[in-house]
Short mmCIF file of C-alpha atoms and ligand atoms in Angstrom, two decimals:
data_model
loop_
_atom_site.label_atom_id
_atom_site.label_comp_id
_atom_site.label_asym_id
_atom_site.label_seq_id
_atom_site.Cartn_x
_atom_site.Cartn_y
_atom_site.Cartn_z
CA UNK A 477 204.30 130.88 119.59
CA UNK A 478 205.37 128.02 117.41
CA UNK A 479 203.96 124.83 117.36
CA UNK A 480 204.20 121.30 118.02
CA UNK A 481 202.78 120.01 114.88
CA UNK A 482 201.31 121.04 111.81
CA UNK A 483 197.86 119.22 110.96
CA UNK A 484 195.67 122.05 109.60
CA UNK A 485 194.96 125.14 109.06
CA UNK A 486 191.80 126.06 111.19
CA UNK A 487 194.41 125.67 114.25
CA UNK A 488 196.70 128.32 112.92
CA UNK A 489 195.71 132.61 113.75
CA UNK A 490 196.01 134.74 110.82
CA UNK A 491 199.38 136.48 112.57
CA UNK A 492 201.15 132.60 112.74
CA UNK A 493 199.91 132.08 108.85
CA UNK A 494 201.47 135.55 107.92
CA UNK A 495 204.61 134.75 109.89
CA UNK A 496 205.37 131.53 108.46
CA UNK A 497 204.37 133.54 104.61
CA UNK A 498 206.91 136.47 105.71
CA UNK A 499 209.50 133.41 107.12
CA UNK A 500 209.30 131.48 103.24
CA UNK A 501 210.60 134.46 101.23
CA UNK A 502 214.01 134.33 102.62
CA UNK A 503 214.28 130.40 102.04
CA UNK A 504 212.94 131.38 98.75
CA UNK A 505 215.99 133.38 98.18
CA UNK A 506 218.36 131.03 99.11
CA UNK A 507 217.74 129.06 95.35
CA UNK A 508 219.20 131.74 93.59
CA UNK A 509 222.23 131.48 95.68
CA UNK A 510 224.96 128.84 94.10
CA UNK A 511 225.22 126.89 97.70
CA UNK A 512 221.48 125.86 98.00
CA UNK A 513 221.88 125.02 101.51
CA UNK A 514 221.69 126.63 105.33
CA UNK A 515 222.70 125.23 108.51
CA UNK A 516 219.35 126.15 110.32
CA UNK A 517 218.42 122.13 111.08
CA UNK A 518 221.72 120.40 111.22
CA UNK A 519 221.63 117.48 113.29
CA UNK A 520 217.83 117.41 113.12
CA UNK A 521 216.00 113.93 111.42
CA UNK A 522 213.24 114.34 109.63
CA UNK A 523 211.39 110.79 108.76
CA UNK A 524 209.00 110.81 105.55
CA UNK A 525 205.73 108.67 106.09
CA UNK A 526 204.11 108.67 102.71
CA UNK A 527 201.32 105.67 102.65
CA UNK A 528 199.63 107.69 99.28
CA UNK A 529 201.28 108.46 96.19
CA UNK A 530 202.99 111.94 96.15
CA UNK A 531 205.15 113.25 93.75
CA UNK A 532 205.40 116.99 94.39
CA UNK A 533 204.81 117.16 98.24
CA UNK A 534 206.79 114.35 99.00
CA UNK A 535 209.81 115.75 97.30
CA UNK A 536 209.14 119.23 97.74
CA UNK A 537 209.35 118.08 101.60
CA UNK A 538 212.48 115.81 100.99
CA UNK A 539 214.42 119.17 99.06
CA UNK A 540 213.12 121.55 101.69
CA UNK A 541 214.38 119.04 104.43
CA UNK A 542 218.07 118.84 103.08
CA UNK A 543 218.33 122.76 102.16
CA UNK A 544 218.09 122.84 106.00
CA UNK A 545 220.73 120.29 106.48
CA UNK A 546 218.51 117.91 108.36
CA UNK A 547 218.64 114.44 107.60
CA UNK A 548 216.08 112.51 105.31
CA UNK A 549 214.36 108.95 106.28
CA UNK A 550 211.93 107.82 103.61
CA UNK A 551 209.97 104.89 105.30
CA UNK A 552 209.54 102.60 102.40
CA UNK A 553 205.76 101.93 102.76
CA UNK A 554 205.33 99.14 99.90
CA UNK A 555 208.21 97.29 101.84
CA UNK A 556 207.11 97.51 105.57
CA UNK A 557 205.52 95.36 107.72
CA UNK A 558 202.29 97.22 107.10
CA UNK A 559 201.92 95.02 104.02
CA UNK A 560 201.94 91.74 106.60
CA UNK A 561 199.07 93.97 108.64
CA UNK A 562 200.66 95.90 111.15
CA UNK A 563 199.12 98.64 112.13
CA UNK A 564 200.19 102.38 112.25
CA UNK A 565 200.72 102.16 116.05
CA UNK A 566 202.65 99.59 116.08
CA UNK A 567 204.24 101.25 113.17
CA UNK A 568 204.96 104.34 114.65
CA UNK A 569 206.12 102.80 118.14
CA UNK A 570 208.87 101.03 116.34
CA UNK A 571 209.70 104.14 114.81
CA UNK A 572 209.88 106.11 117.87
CA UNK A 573 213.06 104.33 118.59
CA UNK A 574 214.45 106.76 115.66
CA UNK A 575 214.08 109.48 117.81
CA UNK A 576 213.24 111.61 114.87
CA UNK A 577 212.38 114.79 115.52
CA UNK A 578 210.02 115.73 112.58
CA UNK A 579 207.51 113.12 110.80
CA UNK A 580 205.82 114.16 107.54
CA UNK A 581 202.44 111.87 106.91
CA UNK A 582 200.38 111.54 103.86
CA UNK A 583 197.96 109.02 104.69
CA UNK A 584 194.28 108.50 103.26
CA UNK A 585 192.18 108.29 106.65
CA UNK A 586 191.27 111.37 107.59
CA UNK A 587 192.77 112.49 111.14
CA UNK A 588 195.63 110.03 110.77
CA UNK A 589 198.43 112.62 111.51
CA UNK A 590 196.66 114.08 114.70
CA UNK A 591 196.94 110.28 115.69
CA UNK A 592 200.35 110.32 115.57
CA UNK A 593 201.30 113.82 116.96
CA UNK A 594 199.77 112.18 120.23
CA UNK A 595 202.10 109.30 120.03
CA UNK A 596 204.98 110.99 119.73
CA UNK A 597 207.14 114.22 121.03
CA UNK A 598 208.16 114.64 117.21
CA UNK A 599 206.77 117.52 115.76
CA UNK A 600 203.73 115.82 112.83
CA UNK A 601 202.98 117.41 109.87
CA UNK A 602 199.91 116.62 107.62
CA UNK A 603 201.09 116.54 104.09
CA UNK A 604 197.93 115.24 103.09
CA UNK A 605 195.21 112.78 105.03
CA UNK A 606 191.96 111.77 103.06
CA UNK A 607 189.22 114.87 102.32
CA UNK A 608 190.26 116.36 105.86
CA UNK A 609 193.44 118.83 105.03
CA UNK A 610 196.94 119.54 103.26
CA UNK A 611 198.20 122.61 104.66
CA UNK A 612 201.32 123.03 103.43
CA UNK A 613 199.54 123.13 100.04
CA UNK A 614 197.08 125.83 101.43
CA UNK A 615 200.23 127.49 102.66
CA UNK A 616 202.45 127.97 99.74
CA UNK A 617 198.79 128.72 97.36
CA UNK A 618 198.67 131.51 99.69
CA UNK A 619 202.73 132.60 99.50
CA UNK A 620 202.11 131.98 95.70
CA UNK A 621 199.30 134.60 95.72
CA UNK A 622 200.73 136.86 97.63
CA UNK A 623 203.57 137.21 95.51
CA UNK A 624 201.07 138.38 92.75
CA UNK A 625 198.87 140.39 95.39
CA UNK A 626 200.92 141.28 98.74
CA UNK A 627 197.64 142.51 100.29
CA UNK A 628 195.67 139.75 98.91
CA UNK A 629 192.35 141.24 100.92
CA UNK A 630 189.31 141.63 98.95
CA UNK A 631 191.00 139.52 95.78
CA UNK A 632 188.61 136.87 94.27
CA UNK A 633 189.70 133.42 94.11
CA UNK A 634 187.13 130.74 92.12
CA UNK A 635 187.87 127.32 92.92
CA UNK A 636 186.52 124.96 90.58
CA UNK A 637 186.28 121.27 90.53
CA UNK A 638 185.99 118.41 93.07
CA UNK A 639 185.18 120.31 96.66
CA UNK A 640 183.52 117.64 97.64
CA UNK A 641 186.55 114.98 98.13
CA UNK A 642 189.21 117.29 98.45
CA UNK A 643 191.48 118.25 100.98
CA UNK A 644 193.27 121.18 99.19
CA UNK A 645 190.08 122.85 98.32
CA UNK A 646 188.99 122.72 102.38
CA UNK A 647 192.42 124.30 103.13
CA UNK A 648 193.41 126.57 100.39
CA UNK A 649 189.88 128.14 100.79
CA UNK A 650 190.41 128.06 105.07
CA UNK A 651 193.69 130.31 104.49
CA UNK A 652 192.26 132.70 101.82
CA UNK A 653 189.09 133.21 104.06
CA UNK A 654 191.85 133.94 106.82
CA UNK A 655 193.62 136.80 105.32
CA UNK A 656 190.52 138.13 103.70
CA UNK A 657 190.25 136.76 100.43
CA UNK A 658 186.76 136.04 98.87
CA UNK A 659 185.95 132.86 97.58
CA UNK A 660 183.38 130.91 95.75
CA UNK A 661 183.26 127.19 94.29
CA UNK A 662 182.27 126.21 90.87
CA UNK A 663 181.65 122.34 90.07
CA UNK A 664 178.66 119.72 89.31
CA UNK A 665 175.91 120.25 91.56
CA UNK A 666 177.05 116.88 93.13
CA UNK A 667 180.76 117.51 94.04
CA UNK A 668 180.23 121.25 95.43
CA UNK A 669 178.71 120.86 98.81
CA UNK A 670 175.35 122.78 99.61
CA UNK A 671 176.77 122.93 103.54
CA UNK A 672 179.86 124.68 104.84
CA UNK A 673 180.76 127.70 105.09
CA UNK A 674 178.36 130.53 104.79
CA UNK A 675 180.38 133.23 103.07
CA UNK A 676 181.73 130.90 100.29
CA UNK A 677 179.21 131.95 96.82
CA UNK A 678 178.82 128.63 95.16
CA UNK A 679 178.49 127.78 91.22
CA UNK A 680 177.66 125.56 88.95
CA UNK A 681 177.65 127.56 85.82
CA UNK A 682 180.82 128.60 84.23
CA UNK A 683 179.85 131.99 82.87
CA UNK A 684 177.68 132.63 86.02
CA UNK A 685 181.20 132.12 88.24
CA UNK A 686 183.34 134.01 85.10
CA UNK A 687 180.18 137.08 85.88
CA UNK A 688 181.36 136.82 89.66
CA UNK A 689 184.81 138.80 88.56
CA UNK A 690 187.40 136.70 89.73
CA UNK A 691 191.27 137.34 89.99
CA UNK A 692 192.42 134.25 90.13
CA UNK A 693 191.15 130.25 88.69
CA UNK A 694 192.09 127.96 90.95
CA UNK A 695 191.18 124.34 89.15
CA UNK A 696 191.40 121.09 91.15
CA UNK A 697 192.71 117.82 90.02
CA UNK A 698 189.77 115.66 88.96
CA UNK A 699 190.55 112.32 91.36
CA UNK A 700 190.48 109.61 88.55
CA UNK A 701 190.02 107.23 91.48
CA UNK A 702 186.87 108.37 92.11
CA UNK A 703 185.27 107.63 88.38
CA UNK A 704 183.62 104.63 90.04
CA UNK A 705 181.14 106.52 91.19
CA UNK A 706 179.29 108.76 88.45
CA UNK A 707 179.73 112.10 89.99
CA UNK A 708 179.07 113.72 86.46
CA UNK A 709 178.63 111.77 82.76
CA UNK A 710 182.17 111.85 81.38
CA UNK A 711 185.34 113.37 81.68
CA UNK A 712 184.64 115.11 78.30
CA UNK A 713 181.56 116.38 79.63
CA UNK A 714 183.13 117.89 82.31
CA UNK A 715 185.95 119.38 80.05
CA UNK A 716 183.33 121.16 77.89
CA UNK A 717 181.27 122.41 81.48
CA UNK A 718 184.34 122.72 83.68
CA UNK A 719 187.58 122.84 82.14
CA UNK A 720 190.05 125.59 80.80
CA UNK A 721 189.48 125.18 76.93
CA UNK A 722 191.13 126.80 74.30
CA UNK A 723 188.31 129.40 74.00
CA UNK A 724 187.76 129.49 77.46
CA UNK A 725 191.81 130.56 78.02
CA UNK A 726 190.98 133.46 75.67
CA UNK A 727 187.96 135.21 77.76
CA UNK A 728 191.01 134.28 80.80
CA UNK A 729 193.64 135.71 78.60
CA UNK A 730 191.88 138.75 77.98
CA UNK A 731 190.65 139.72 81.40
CA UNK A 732 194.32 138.95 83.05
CA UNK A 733 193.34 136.04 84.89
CA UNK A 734 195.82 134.14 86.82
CA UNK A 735 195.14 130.22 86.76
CA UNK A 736 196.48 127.71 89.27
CA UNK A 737 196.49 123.89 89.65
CA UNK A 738 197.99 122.11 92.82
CA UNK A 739 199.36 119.25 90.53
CA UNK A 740 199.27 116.48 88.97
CA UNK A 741 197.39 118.17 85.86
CA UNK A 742 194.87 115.69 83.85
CA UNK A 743 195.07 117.55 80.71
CA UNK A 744 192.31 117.28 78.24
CA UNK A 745 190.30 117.62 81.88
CA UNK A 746 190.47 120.40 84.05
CA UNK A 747 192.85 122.20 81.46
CA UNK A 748 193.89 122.26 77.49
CA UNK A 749 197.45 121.86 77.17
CA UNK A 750 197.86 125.57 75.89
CA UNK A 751 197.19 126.63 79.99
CA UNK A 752 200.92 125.04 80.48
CA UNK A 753 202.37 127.73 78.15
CA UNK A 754 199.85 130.57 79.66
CA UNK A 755 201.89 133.92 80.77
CA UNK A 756 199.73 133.97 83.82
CA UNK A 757 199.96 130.19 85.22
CA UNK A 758 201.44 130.04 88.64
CA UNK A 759 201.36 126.02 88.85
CA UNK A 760 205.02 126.32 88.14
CA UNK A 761 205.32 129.21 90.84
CA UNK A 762 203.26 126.71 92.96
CA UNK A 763 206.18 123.74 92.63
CA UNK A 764 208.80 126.25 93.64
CA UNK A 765 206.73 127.80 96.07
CA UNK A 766 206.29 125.04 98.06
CA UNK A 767 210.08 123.98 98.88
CA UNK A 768 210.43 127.89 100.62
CA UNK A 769 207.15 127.38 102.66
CA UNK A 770 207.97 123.47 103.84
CA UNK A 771 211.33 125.07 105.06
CA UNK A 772 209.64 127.60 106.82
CA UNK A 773 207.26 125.30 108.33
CA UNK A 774 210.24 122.66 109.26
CA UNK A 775 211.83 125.79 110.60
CA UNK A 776 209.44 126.98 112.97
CA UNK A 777 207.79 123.93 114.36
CA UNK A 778 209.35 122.74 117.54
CA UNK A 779 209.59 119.44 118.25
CA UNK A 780 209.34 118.64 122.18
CA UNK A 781 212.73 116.93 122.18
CA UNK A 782 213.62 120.34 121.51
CA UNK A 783 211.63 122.00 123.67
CA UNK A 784 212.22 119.55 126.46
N1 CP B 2024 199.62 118.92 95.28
C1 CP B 2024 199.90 117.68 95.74
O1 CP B 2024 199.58 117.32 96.89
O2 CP B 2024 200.53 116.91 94.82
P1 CP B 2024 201.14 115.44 95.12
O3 CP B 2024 199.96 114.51 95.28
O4 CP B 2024 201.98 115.13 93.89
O5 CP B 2024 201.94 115.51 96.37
#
């Protein structure tokens, strides 16, 4: 049964999450074709509501809404009336009068987009709101994997950095955990939560996590705009306990690790440059990935202005 909206991944069953994997690898093929471009949402508006920087989801979103043939609003944030303090409902009821039918939020409160889905018959999706969830991130991770592993069951996935604050490690991990994947955090002692989930091993010793046998390295951005707050000494510090070094990338190297980054990539941080030129990096994979899933996600969504 499709959906209205799209605001995590804890509401989606692990048959909806495989259908919308199984629905991307079509779109995906449609790249290699010389017309880049299908009729599926002709007709359809899709507005972009970005109040937080994005580079990749934001256009990965604005591609994967044109490749449908939908039309693109980007809703210039800096130059709104939100800057003269209007608020996102009165925002979002002046919008309504662009009867759009799909509205793609990035927004740093938490819960933000499930705000909006109940203000509107256009279908929401969450492309990011504060710690809470980015699904369409956790979405194409798991597409991404699954290209590597198609029964991705019983594969190891070590997520290291930031749990604490982030969104894509509370969703990435949510979908793995779905279709069966086993995962386990590695970061400082105070950005790896002690609560949550039960059957997630946590870390915070590299070669202790490395000794845990895992297939793939999933690193988190370090959020700059959290160095306020001391969360651990230095970002060198945390490159020699945390980061992919040049010696490190050998033991990966070696033992046919695959490594993956949602983007943007502080190098000299959570990576050496050398991971950009690794055989076994996805993040690349990751970029592409995420255009197919988006599509499949815009494509099975149903607005009720569809539905009726
Ligand atoms: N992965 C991700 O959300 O990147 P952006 O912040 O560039 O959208």
């Amino acid at each position: 049964m499709p959906h209205k909206d799209l605001l995590d991944i804890v509401s989606l069953e692990r048959e909806e999450i495989e259908h919308l994997l199984d629905q991307a690898a079509p779109f995906k093929e449609i790249f290699t074709r010389s017309v880049k471009k299908v009729p599926a949402l002709k007709g359809k508006s899709v507005l972009m509501l970005f109040y937080e920087a994005s580079t990749r989801t934001h256009s990965s979103f604005e591609v994967a809404a044109k490749r449908l043939s939908a039309d693109v609003t980007n809703f210039d944030v800096a130059h709104s009336s939100i800057t003269k303090g209007e608020s996102v409902r009165e925002t979002i009821e002046t919008l309504q009068a662009m009867r759009s039918d799909f509205i793609i939020v990035r927004h740093s409160r938490a819960g933000l987009p499930g705000n909006i889905a109940r203000l509107t018959r256009a279908s929401v999706i969450n492309a990011g709101d504060g710690a809470h969830a980015h699904p369409t991130q956790a979405l194409l991770d798991a597409f991404t994997i699954k290209e590597k592993f198609p029964d991705p069951a019983g594969k190891r996935v070590l997520i290291i950095g930031d749990i604490l604050h982030s969104r894509v490690a509370r969703s990435t991990s949510t979908i793995l955990k779905k279709l069966g994947v086993e995962v386990a955090y590695l970061g400082p002692g105070s950005l790896v939560p002690k609560v949550g989930p039960e059957n997630i091993r946590r870390f915070t010793d590299y070669a202790q996590a490395m000794a845990w046998s895992p297939d793939i390295v999933y690193l988190l951005r370090v959020q700059m705009e959290r160095q306020d707050v001391q969360y651990f000494p230095s970002l060198r510090e945390y490159h020699r306990l945390y980061g992919i070094t040049e010696a490190r990338l050998a033991g990966i190297r070696d033992r046919g690790l695959y490594i993956m980054h949602p983007g943007p990539v502080n190098r000299g941080v959570e990576l050496c440059d050398a991971v950009m030129d690794y055989e076994r990096s996805l993040i690349n994979d990751q970029v592409e990935n995420g255009i197919a899933v988006r599509m499949a996600v815009l494509y099975w969504l149903k607005p009720e202005s569809v539905t009726g």
